[in-house]
């Protein structure tokens, strides 16, 4: 009787575990394989706009011909054409610099939130999330308004006498950074706040008790314990910024494109699905690296950060 | 301070250890009229207290009585609203916690989760800027003392509750503090481990010759470990005395009831002669107790009788109640193994408790439910309380 019950329990448990796997299989792995397969094709003017196309009626011979027609040519193009390489580098640059800026800005905000009185903390968390109440696109359009030549920013700078004549903000890297940092700040602040907030206050008293002044306890106790939150926040910002399209497209210039813009151009502008797919696959591979590092950190010390 | 050579002091020294009775002795810690309020609530109310070098001192009281606040004031985590705290003659007012030569063991242990056991113990020594060799030598020595050798590389989450408690102990004691503060150090341990650890703490204190101040709500724990106990209630010191004094001569109804079980009999002095005093109980009956100076006929008093100081016997036919003898009926019996507690409803309406050591194996109870019994006690057994 008991064994029967246990057997049932295990199969129920397996089902529960299977659901996320099935989900990933259907909505991540299958589309990825389709993209991978398109990236190995050649662009043609047809419907669909790539070749070869495998048809089940062609049978075994058809499959062999199909596999033989696949090639890595697009990947070779990707690495030989400086347009793509410079796009990847541009994305990397923006993602690295913006993540660093987000850290420099987000950590103090999260720290101040965690230090605030308990009651105020809930309000502050809501304030951080508040921008999400407005659609993302509208907020970016609002920035166009602020950053344009006769915009709020220039008017303010003129009024304060900081500049003599209006500066060009739009269509510059500065505008991209402003947009990215503004948009991703909550994703940096919230995980750091969550890890700071759960640090036992007794630990800081213990550090003081053992002869450690306040500023030093921050480096020796607070920061190491907040590290999981910092890593999570950095990853949550770095990865989507790498593939960011909307912000550089609306706020940035046309002189150097981020990889998201290049991808969009290939796909919708040039109708070159295979090369666009190759761009996407390489981007994915690049993003696996930081995730693997994070995973490694997590498994090495599973309880780091919890009391 | 040398751990290795100090050894165990001879028992005689400990028995005679009573610097608080020596008017010439200089206290190590002095609280002078210390008051601390938290948003209108007075947590510590005008406390003056001396703690002497090498003393094992306990702050005892119910939760919320201000004992932990008193400890935190000494550690420097709270600043007094009034009064002064002196350590070795030095005013601590302007000394931040990280400069005070005291160390605290937290109730939650507050071990650093990101550091190993050795890293936790070494933390305080690194702040002193000692050379690495000395740090590792002292850490190893301390870990051996608390029986954690070989555990240095473990992380706190890999330890049992008892082991964590000993890491916390080692981390604070390795600093060789002038005063070691323990905030409910054993509250998280189960009863058996707690009792063993109490004796270990006493041994450790004698070995290291450090002054210990322990906060506890457990009166047994305080009685076991401490040289002196300060009983606190509502932020005030109610009584400061040795464990036997606290138990045998409580200075108020409150202390008598908080420390151990007690029967309280309200009454009035009828006659007082040098030697003995006669008390008329409110509920009826007369009690004879050892006389107390300063009381005269008509004064309201309360007689405290510990349950183990009462004799309980079946009523003998023909005997009639003399002095300090009450008849009643057994109302309830609690068998605790080593002792049995008899609750007796006296004929005058009072309910009294008597504890009887079970010196022989109890096969057949000599006294059972609803038996008529006589409770008697010696005149020296009753404590006269006026507060």
XYZ file of C-alpha atoms in Angstrom:
694
model
C 0.000 0.000 0.000
C 2.686 2.383 1.062
C 4.838 1.515 -1.934
C 1.953 2.114 -4.252
C 1.434 5.523 -2.675
C 5.108 6.362 -3.044
C 5.102 5.277 -6.668
C 2.178 7.560 -7.327
C 3.912 10.422 -5.518
C 7.018 10.089 -7.640
C 5.116 10.092 -10.915
C 3.208 13.179 -9.754
C 6.521 14.800 -8.867
C 7.945 13.885 -12.258
C 4.983 15.458 -13.985
C 5.515 18.679 -12.022
C 9.169 18.726 -13.063
C 8.281 17.850 -16.656
C 6.040 20.880 -17.173
C 8.808 23.521 -17.221
C 10.933 21.236 -19.375
C 8.104 20.793 -21.861
C 7.563 24.537 -21.821
C 11.227 25.202 -22.596
C 11.178 22.491 -25.244
C 8.156 23.973 -27.046
C 8.942 27.670 -26.706
C 12.710 27.839 -26.540
C 14.424 24.767 -27.962
C 12.087 24.234 -30.959
C 12.200 27.874 -32.146
C 15.937 27.918 -31.569
C 16.388 24.834 -33.750
C 14.294 26.474 -36.486
C 16.473 29.608 -36.305
C 19.614 27.466 -36.317
C 18.373 25.597 -39.361
C 17.564 28.853 -41.224
C 21.004 30.222 -40.348
C 22.520 27.306 -42.288
C 20.523 28.110 -45.460
C 21.002 30.556 -48.304
C 18.920 33.596 -48.988
C 16.678 33.387 -52.070
C 13.929 35.546 -53.441
C 11.063 33.183 -52.844
C 8.556 32.182 -50.215
C 9.995 31.240 -47.731
C 13.002 33.447 -48.463
C 15.642 30.779 -47.896
C 16.764 27.530 -49.404
C 16.970 24.551 -49.179
C 13.466 23.737 -47.978
C 12.865 20.183 -46.851
C 9.682 18.504 -48.028
C 8.515 15.318 -46.433
C 7.267 13.921 -49.781
C 10.814 13.974 -51.175
C 11.627 11.073 -48.874
C 15.088 9.828 -47.867
C 16.832 11.168 -50.989
C 15.226 14.542 -50.418
C 16.544 14.635 -46.819
C 20.069 13.797 -47.980
C 19.949 16.543 -50.610
C 18.606 18.923 -47.951
C 21.412 18.223 -45.467
C 24.025 18.496 -48.232
C 22.702 21.936 -49.174
C 23.138 23.316 -45.613
C 26.336 25.296 -45.026
C 28.132 27.484 -42.486
C 28.674 30.151 -45.120
C 26.620 32.758 -43.238
C 28.820 32.386 -40.160
C 31.896 32.933 -42.305
C 30.292 36.100 -43.679
C 29.517 37.243 -40.150
C 33.151 37.136 -39.091
C 34.617 38.443 -42.328
C 32.348 41.485 -42.685
C 33.399 44.226 -40.261
C 29.804 45.499 -40.115
C 28.751 42.553 -37.952
C 31.897 42.425 -35.822
C 31.661 46.144 -35.053
C 27.959 45.740 -34.225
C 28.748 43.004 -31.721
C 31.546 45.102 -30.231
C 29.266 48.137 -30.040
C 26.633 46.093 -28.188
C 29.254 44.699 -25.856
C 30.589 48.168 -25.172
C 27.158 49.608 -24.458
C 26.212 46.615 -22.287
C 29.441 46.697 -20.250
C 29.503 50.470 -19.750
C 25.766 50.707 -19.039
C 25.905 47.809 -16.561
C 28.791 49.514 -14.768
C 26.819 52.772 -14.666
C 23.727 50.925 -13.457
C 25.772 49.317 -10.672
C 27.258 52.645 -9.633
C 23.798 54.195 -9.534
C 21.728 51.191 -8.432
C 23.780 49.989 -5.483
C 23.588 53.261 -3.525
C 19.848 53.461 -4.239
C 19.303 49.870 -3.072
C 21.508 50.485 -0.026
C 19.565 53.607 0.932
C 16.293 51.698 0.508
C 17.503 48.875 2.760
C 18.586 51.412 5.393
C 15.244 53.232 5.348
C 12.682 52.617 8.095
C 10.665 49.413 7.530
C 7.415 51.161 6.695
C 9.038 53.431 4.144
C 10.729 50.503 2.381
C 7.503 49.160 0.883
C 6.718 52.624 -0.491
C 10.194 52.926 -1.982
C 9.892 49.537 -3.689
C 6.629 50.666 -5.270
C 8.288 53.896 -6.411
C 11.048 51.898 -8.110
C 8.508 49.777 -9.971
C 6.209 52.730 -10.702
C 7.629 53.528 -14.204
C 6.354 50.109 -15.379
C 2.824 51.457 -15.076
C 3.544 53.406 -18.273
C 4.278 51.592 -21.518
C 7.966 51.239 -22.280
C 7.695 52.777 -25.750
C 5.892 55.831 -24.456
C 8.606 56.397 -21.884
C 11.286 56.222 -24.583
C 9.314 58.683 -26.759
C 9.158 60.937 -23.731
C 12.941 60.861 -23.634
C 13.036 61.971 -27.267
C 11.022 64.950 -26.151
C 13.343 65.680 -23.257
C 16.555 65.219 -25.244
C 15.639 67.025 -28.453
C 17.145 70.394 -29.356
C 14.324 72.438 -27.843
C 13.727 69.805 -25.175
C 13.512 69.997 -21.427
C 17.169 69.099 -20.821
C 18.555 71.864 -23.038
C 16.107 74.407 -21.646
C 17.178 73.537 -18.150
C 20.883 73.737 -18.954
C 20.343 77.093 -20.649
C 18.318 78.409 -17.765
C 21.003 77.365 -15.297
C 23.618 79.019 -17.517
C 25.616 75.807 -17.829
C 25.632 76.012 -21.628
C 25.452 78.976 -24.015
C 23.563 77.237 -26.803
C 21.519 74.027 -26.960
C 23.504 70.797 -27.248
C 22.733 67.874 -29.535
C 21.683 65.029 -27.285
C 19.568 62.925 -29.583
C 21.261 60.520 -31.979
C 24.332 60.249 -29.739
C 25.730 57.479 -27.550
C 24.959 59.622 -24.533
C 21.275 59.408 -25.408
C 21.553 55.610 -25.652
C 23.184 55.444 -22.229
C 20.569 57.741 -20.713
C 17.788 55.611 -22.170
C 19.350 52.282 -21.184
C 20.276 53.305 -17.636
C 16.849 54.845 -17.106
C 15.028 51.766 -18.440
C 17.026 49.083 -16.658
C 17.558 50.741 -13.266
C 14.729 48.799 -11.530
C 16.270 45.512 -12.706
C 19.501 46.468 -10.978
C 18.006 48.018 -7.838
C 15.493 45.315 -6.907
C 17.783 42.245 -6.712
C 20.452 44.207 -4.842
C 17.842 45.606 -2.471
C 16.487 42.089 -1.880
C 19.898 40.768 -0.890
C 20.778 43.805 1.236
C 17.433 43.790 2.976
C 17.813 40.249 4.246
C 21.235 40.813 5.843
C 20.837 40.289 9.588
C 21.522 43.586 11.356
C 23.184 41.588 14.136
C 26.006 40.756 11.718
C 26.972 44.414 11.493
C 26.761 44.776 15.261
C 28.914 41.666 15.589
C 31.462 43.205 13.225
C 31.509 46.410 15.287
C 31.773 44.371 18.461
C 34.826 42.581 17.065
C 36.587 45.872 16.466
C 35.531 46.656 12.925
C 34.526 50.285 12.232
C 31.341 50.937 10.311
C 32.892 51.781 6.932
C 35.068 48.680 7.034
C 32.161 46.422 7.955
C 30.541 47.541 4.715
C 33.425 46.034 2.724
C 33.919 42.964 4.895
C 30.316 42.007 5.637
C 27.666 43.945 3.693
C 29.239 43.778 0.250
C 30.166 40.056 0.269
C 26.654 39.203 1.421
C 25.081 41.442 -1.247
C 27.187 39.877 -4.002
C 24.527 37.364 -5.161
C 22.119 40.280 -5.632
C 24.748 42.304 -7.457
C 25.453 39.364 -9.787
C 21.750 38.808 -10.445
C 21.175 42.516 -11.115
C 24.175 42.791 -13.419
C 23.026 39.757 -15.385
C 19.435 40.965 -15.596
C 20.712 44.195 -17.137
C 23.689 43.011 -19.179
C 21.898 40.313 -21.180
C 18.905 42.304 -22.482
C 21.045 45.394 -23.066
C 23.283 43.309 -25.347
C 20.300 42.601 -27.593
C 18.609 45.981 -27.085
C 16.948 47.346 -30.229
C 14.302 49.917 -29.344
C 16.425 52.309 -27.291
C 19.374 52.663 -29.719
C 16.960 52.801 -32.650
C 14.896 55.652 -31.178
C 17.555 57.573 -29.248
C 20.832 56.621 -30.919
C 22.455 57.719 -34.147
C 22.991 55.822 -37.337
C 26.789 55.997 -37.387
C 27.328 52.828 -35.348
C 24.666 50.185 -34.885
C 24.112 47.804 -32.031
C 23.661 44.145 -32.922
C 19.904 44.307 -32.377
C 19.606 47.017 -35.019
C 21.787 45.077 -37.453
C 19.626 42.030 -36.916
C 16.473 44.042 -37.533
C 17.915 45.541 -40.723
C 18.912 42.151 -42.091
C 15.558 40.631 -41.277
C 13.116 43.377 -42.270
C 15.245 45.622 -44.476
C 17.271 43.155 -46.522
C 14.862 40.249 -46.069
C 17.938 38.105 -45.517
C 16.590 35.592 -43.015
C 19.579 33.253 -43.033
C 22.154 35.909 -42.117
C 19.771 37.428 -39.546
C 19.383 33.955 -38.004
C 23.150 33.522 -37.887
C 23.455 36.889 -36.104
C 20.892 35.727 -33.538
C 22.589 32.370 -32.962
C 25.998 33.972 -32.368
C 24.442 36.516 -29.995
C 22.894 33.691 -28.024
C 26.227 31.893 -27.803
C 27.901 35.076 -26.541
C 25.255 35.472 -23.831
C 25.683 31.909 -22.602
C 29.124 32.879 -21.259
C 28.038 35.296 -18.485
C 25.158 32.984 -17.559
C 27.568 30.065 -17.206
C 29.801 32.168 -14.955
C 26.826 33.086 -12.792
C 25.715 29.454 -12.603
C 29.195 28.467 -11.533
C 29.168 31.060 -8.758
C 25.795 29.838 -7.558
C 26.726 26.169 -7.369
C 30.087 26.789 -5.750
C 28.513 28.335 -2.662
C 24.794 27.636 -2.581
C 24.195 29.259 0.799
C 26.314 32.349 0.363
C 24.302 35.341 1.328
C 21.755 33.569 3.488
C 22.117 33.621 7.221
C 45.129 35.872 30.835
C 47.368 33.048 29.695
C 45.023 30.249 28.757
C 47.555 27.442 28.963
C 49.029 28.056 32.407
C 46.095 29.478 34.334
C 44.685 26.019 34.902
C 41.851 25.459 37.239
C 41.980 27.713 40.268
C 41.727 25.811 43.502
C 38.247 25.369 44.750
C 39.045 27.416 47.842
C 39.657 30.564 45.881
C 36.312 30.273 44.168
C 34.479 29.586 47.426
C 35.952 32.696 49.013
C 35.377 34.774 45.897
C 33.169 37.670 47.022
C 34.722 40.987 46.013
C 31.299 42.627 46.200
C 31.503 42.315 50.004
C 34.897 43.992 50.106
C 34.471 47.760 50.475
C 38.007 48.316 49.198
C 37.480 46.365 45.981
C 37.282 48.425 42.789
C 34.557 47.315 40.430
C 35.454 46.559 36.822
C 32.126 47.703 35.409
C 30.082 50.437 37.032
C 26.624 51.491 35.927
C 25.784 54.807 37.560
C 22.160 55.885 37.368
C 21.795 54.594 33.822
C 18.466 55.227 32.094
C 17.471 54.287 28.547
C 14.136 55.077 26.907
C 12.764 53.856 23.586
C 10.011 56.100 22.215
C 8.448 56.743 25.598
C 9.059 53.311 27.102
C 11.706 53.231 29.798
C 13.702 50.073 29.087
C 16.353 50.699 31.730
C 15.352 52.834 34.680
C 18.041 54.475 36.824
C 20.201 51.372 37.202
C 23.298 51.506 39.379
C 25.320 48.333 39.462
C 28.895 47.189 40.090
C 30.373 44.127 38.427
C 33.731 42.897 39.636
C 36.745 41.446 37.860
C 36.496 37.687 37.236
C 32.879 37.660 38.298
C 30.299 35.515 36.493
C 27.364 37.878 36.629
C 23.816 37.124 35.504
C 21.071 39.560 34.512
C 17.834 37.702 35.120
C 14.301 38.771 34.358
C 11.231 38.151 32.246
C 11.304 39.204 28.594
C 11.062 42.940 28.168
C 12.533 43.698 31.588
C 15.486 45.606 30.105
C 18.251 43.077 30.730
C 19.312 42.862 27.086
C 19.218 46.642 26.773
C 21.535 46.888 29.775
C 23.946 44.500 28.037
C 23.739 46.435 24.771
C 24.447 49.678 26.620
C 27.654 48.101 27.912
C 28.571 46.827 24.436
C 27.920 50.288 22.990
C 25.029 49.446 20.666
C 22.768 51.767 22.662
C 23.632 55.071 24.284
C 22.196 55.901 27.706
C 19.754 58.807 28.000
C 21.081 59.467 31.489
C 23.810 58.130 33.722
C 27.305 56.868 33.098
C 28.939 53.536 32.408
C 32.525 53.044 33.557
C 34.833 50.244 32.538
C 38.034 49.954 34.526
C 37.452 53.513 35.712
C 37.085 54.860 32.187
C 33.861 56.494 31.012
C 32.558 54.636 27.961
C 30.263 57.451 26.790
C 32.394 58.532 23.829
C 33.760 55.108 22.951
C 32.137 53.485 19.883
C 31.436 49.731 20.059
C 34.429 48.782 17.915
C 36.852 50.393 20.396
C 35.382 48.911 23.577
C 37.410 46.111 25.171
C 34.265 44.044 25.595
C 32.948 41.327 23.310
C 29.496 39.968 22.945
C 27.977 36.678 21.997
C 24.679 37.275 20.258
C 21.538 35.287 20.875
C 21.367 34.484 17.148
C 25.175 33.903 17.251
C 25.440 36.327 14.282
C 28.108 34.224 12.574
C 29.261 35.612 9.233
C 27.699 33.216 6.707
C 30.257 33.988 4.006
C 33.258 33.162 6.203
C 34.536 29.803 7.396
C 34.689 28.874 11.069
C 38.342 29.935 11.200
C 37.501 33.094 9.247
C 34.820 33.973 11.777
C 37.136 33.445 14.732
C 39.978 35.338 13.031
C 37.730 38.302 12.098
C 38.266 40.210 15.339
C 41.986 39.540 15.468
C 42.451 40.841 11.922
C 40.892 44.119 13.038
C 43.659 44.414 15.637
C 46.236 44.226 12.846
C 48.067 41.236 14.283
C 50.552 39.305 12.152
C 49.193 36.271 10.348
C 51.173 33.741 12.397
C 49.794 35.049 15.669
C 46.250 35.121 14.309
C 46.353 31.528 13.111
C 47.991 30.379 16.365
C 45.361 32.057 18.507
C 42.514 30.838 16.296
C 43.794 27.257 16.499
C 44.217 27.527 20.260
C 40.707 28.902 20.700
C 39.111 26.301 18.420
C 40.818 23.574 20.426
C 39.516 25.107 23.644
C 35.921 24.960 22.422
C 36.500 21.501 20.938
C 36.180 22.531 17.299
C 39.645 21.479 16.107
C 39.569 20.344 12.514
C 36.356 22.277 11.829
C 38.137 25.492 10.806
C 37.354 25.256 7.113
C 33.633 24.517 7.499
C 31.014 27.138 6.785
C 28.497 28.036 9.513
C 25.599 26.433 7.638
C 27.420 23.093 7.765
C 27.438 23.080 11.587
C 24.954 21.900 14.192
C 23.364 24.359 16.596
C 25.727 23.405 19.387
C 28.764 23.812 17.146
C 27.608 27.218 15.968
C 27.178 28.270 19.560
C 30.799 27.306 20.238
C 32.047 29.202 17.170
C 30.268 32.300 18.493
C 31.885 31.703 21.876
C 35.339 31.302 20.333
C 34.950 34.338 18.077
C 34.281 36.640 21.027
C 36.687 35.080 23.532
C 39.655 34.978 21.158
C 39.745 38.772 21.492
C 40.562 38.372 25.200
C 37.961 40.913 26.256
C 37.910 42.576 29.648
C 34.241 41.696 29.846
C 32.513 38.952 27.894
C 28.823 39.569 27.288
C 26.443 36.700 26.581
C 22.930 37.468 25.376
C 20.736 34.419 26.030
C 23.583 32.227 24.779
C 21.886 28.882 25.290
C 18.297 29.711 24.374
C 18.502 27.879 21.045
C 19.859 24.626 22.480
C 17.819 21.710 23.734
C 17.641 21.127 27.449
C 20.292 18.455 27.853
C 22.837 20.289 25.724
C 21.996 23.487 27.563
C 22.815 21.950 30.918
C 26.120 20.531 29.670
C 27.015 23.864 28.113
C 26.302 25.711 31.354
C 29.023 23.743 33.075
C 31.337 24.216 30.109
C 30.814 27.961 30.312
C 31.748 27.958 33.997
C 34.867 25.920 33.278
C 35.806 28.227 30.414
C 35.366 31.263 32.603
C 37.657 29.860 35.270
C 40.259 28.841 32.688
C 40.314 32.221 30.958
C 39.817 34.395 34.045
C 37.534 36.706 32.112
C 34.575 38.577 33.580
C 31.333 37.124 32.173
C 28.008 38.939 32.083
C 25.165 36.716 30.956
C 21.593 37.729 30.136
C 18.978 35.050 30.684
C 15.321 34.584 31.437
C 15.967 31.089 32.757
C 16.367 31.247 36.534
C 17.887 27.775 36.725
C 20.557 28.806 34.234
C 21.343 31.947 36.213
C 21.500 30.002 39.481
C 23.800 27.378 37.941
C 26.417 29.582 36.331
C 26.466 32.887 38.177
C 28.410 34.172 41.169
C 25.809 36.897 41.539
C 22.427 37.511 39.965
C 20.703 40.812 39.295
C 16.962 40.261 39.087
C 15.321 42.882 36.858
C 11.736 43.898 36.333
C 10.388 46.818 34.289
C 13.857 48.248 33.758
C 14.743 48.318 37.436
C 17.042 46.165 39.513
C 14.879 44.359 42.050
C 17.560 42.402 43.861
C 21.278 41.845 43.358
C 22.674 38.933 45.334
C 24.250 35.495 45.194
C 22.055 32.620 43.988
C 21.503 31.191 47.527
C 20.554 34.644 48.825
C 18.150 35.217 45.960
C 16.487 31.893 46.606
C 16.528 31.786 50.392
C 16.148 35.480 51.121
C 14.193 37.061 48.313
C 13.574 40.708 49.124
C 10.098 40.927 47.656
C 7.068 38.883 46.679
C 8.014 39.406 43.049
C 11.524 37.926 43.376
C 10.239 35.030 45.499
C 7.706 34.173 42.810
C 10.018 34.703 39.836
C 12.844 32.562 41.191
C 11.521 29.104 41.923
C 8.146 28.037 43.297
C 6.849 29.554 46.470
C 3.805 29.640 48.767
C 2.902 33.152 49.839
C 0.803 33.643 52.961
C -0.450 37.149 53.621
C -0.793 38.133 57.268
C -0.132 40.583 60.072
C 2.408 40.621 62.887
C 0.729 39.743 66.197
C 3.717 39.660 68.471
C 7.433 40.132 67.978
C 10.076 39.001 70.434
C 13.793 38.819 69.780
C 14.120 35.415 68.187
C 10.595 34.666 67.094
C 7.650 36.437 65.575
C 4.016 35.404 65.583
C 2.010 36.079 62.454
C -1.741 35.898 62.061
C -2.591 34.701 58.541
C -5.365 36.606 56.770
C -7.003 33.330 55.849
C -6.835 32.164 59.437
C -4.230 30.338 61.506
C -1.022 31.392 63.159
C 2.567 31.097 61.969
C 5.782 31.303 63.920
C 8.844 32.545 62.034
C 12.312 33.819 62.872
C 11.932 37.467 63.784
C 12.973 40.330 61.563
C 14.110 43.640 62.980
C 12.100 46.734 62.233
C 8.677 45.116 62.412
C 6.210 45.502 65.188
C 2.757 44.237 66.025
C 0.131 45.221 63.459
C 2.492 45.440 60.437
C 1.296 43.722 57.273
C 3.699 41.050 56.086
C 3.867 38.130 53.710
C 5.415 34.801 54.587
C 7.192 32.993 51.758
C 7.554 29.255 52.082
C 9.450 27.160 49.520
C 7.598 23.919 48.691
C 10.570 21.726 49.604
C 10.688 23.236 53.087
C 7.214 21.976 53.954
C 6.715 18.594 55.574
C 3.678 16.674 54.485
C 2.242 13.812 56.579
C -1.031 11.943 56.801
C -3.156 13.313 59.630
C -2.640 11.216 62.742
C -5.688 10.458 64.771
C -5.827 12.438 67.984
C -3.107 14.964 67.122
C -4.156 18.568 66.930
C -2.504 21.348 64.984
C 0.217 23.169 66.865
C 2.353 26.071 65.630
C 3.193 26.133 61.905
C 0.922 23.220 61.281
C -1.949 23.260 58.827
C -4.438 20.595 57.933
C -5.943 20.135 54.510
C -6.833 17.786 51.738
C -4.610 16.666 48.848
C -6.007 18.281 45.738
C -3.449 17.349 43.089
C -0.198 15.418 42.803
C 2.499 16.024 40.225
C 5.072 13.255 39.882
C 8.318 14.629 38.397
C 10.521 11.604 38.991
C 12.990 13.033 41.450
C 10.359 14.933 43.416
C 6.609 14.871 43.772
C 4.597 18.064 44.082
C 1.543 17.925 46.316
C -1.067 20.632 46.004
C -3.000 20.815 49.241
C -6.197 22.785 49.831
C -6.013 23.886 53.447
C -9.067 24.052 55.662
C -8.701 27.844 55.715
C -9.044 27.949 51.937
C -5.425 28.528 50.903
C -3.801 26.247 48.354
C -0.231 25.293 49.269
C 2.421 23.382 47.373
C 4.750 20.910 49.021
C 7.640 19.183 47.264
C 8.831 15.844 48.519
C 12.020 14.186 47.307
C 11.280 10.638 46.201
C 14.097 9.002 48.088
C 12.808 5.460 47.743
C 11.190 3.923 44.716
C 7.562 4.782 44.833
C 5.670 1.551 44.588
C 2.746 2.543 46.696
C 2.003 6.159 47.414
C 1.820 6.840 51.159
C -0.337 9.886 50.376
C -2.976 9.911 47.664
C -5.627 12.194 46.213
C -8.159 13.523 48.716
C -6.171 12.242 51.719
C -6.226 14.420 54.811
C -2.718 15.696 55.455
C -0.829 17.972 57.809
C 1.701 20.510 56.505
C 4.352 21.664 58.950
C 7.453 23.808 58.664
C 10.265 25.014 60.884
C 10.212 28.661 62.034
C 13.490 29.265 60.115
C 11.906 28.086 56.866
C 9.546 31.038 56.461
C 10.860 34.259 54.931
C 9.165 37.454 56.022
C 8.504 39.782 53.095
C 7.270 43.330 53.434
C 7.387 44.302 49.726
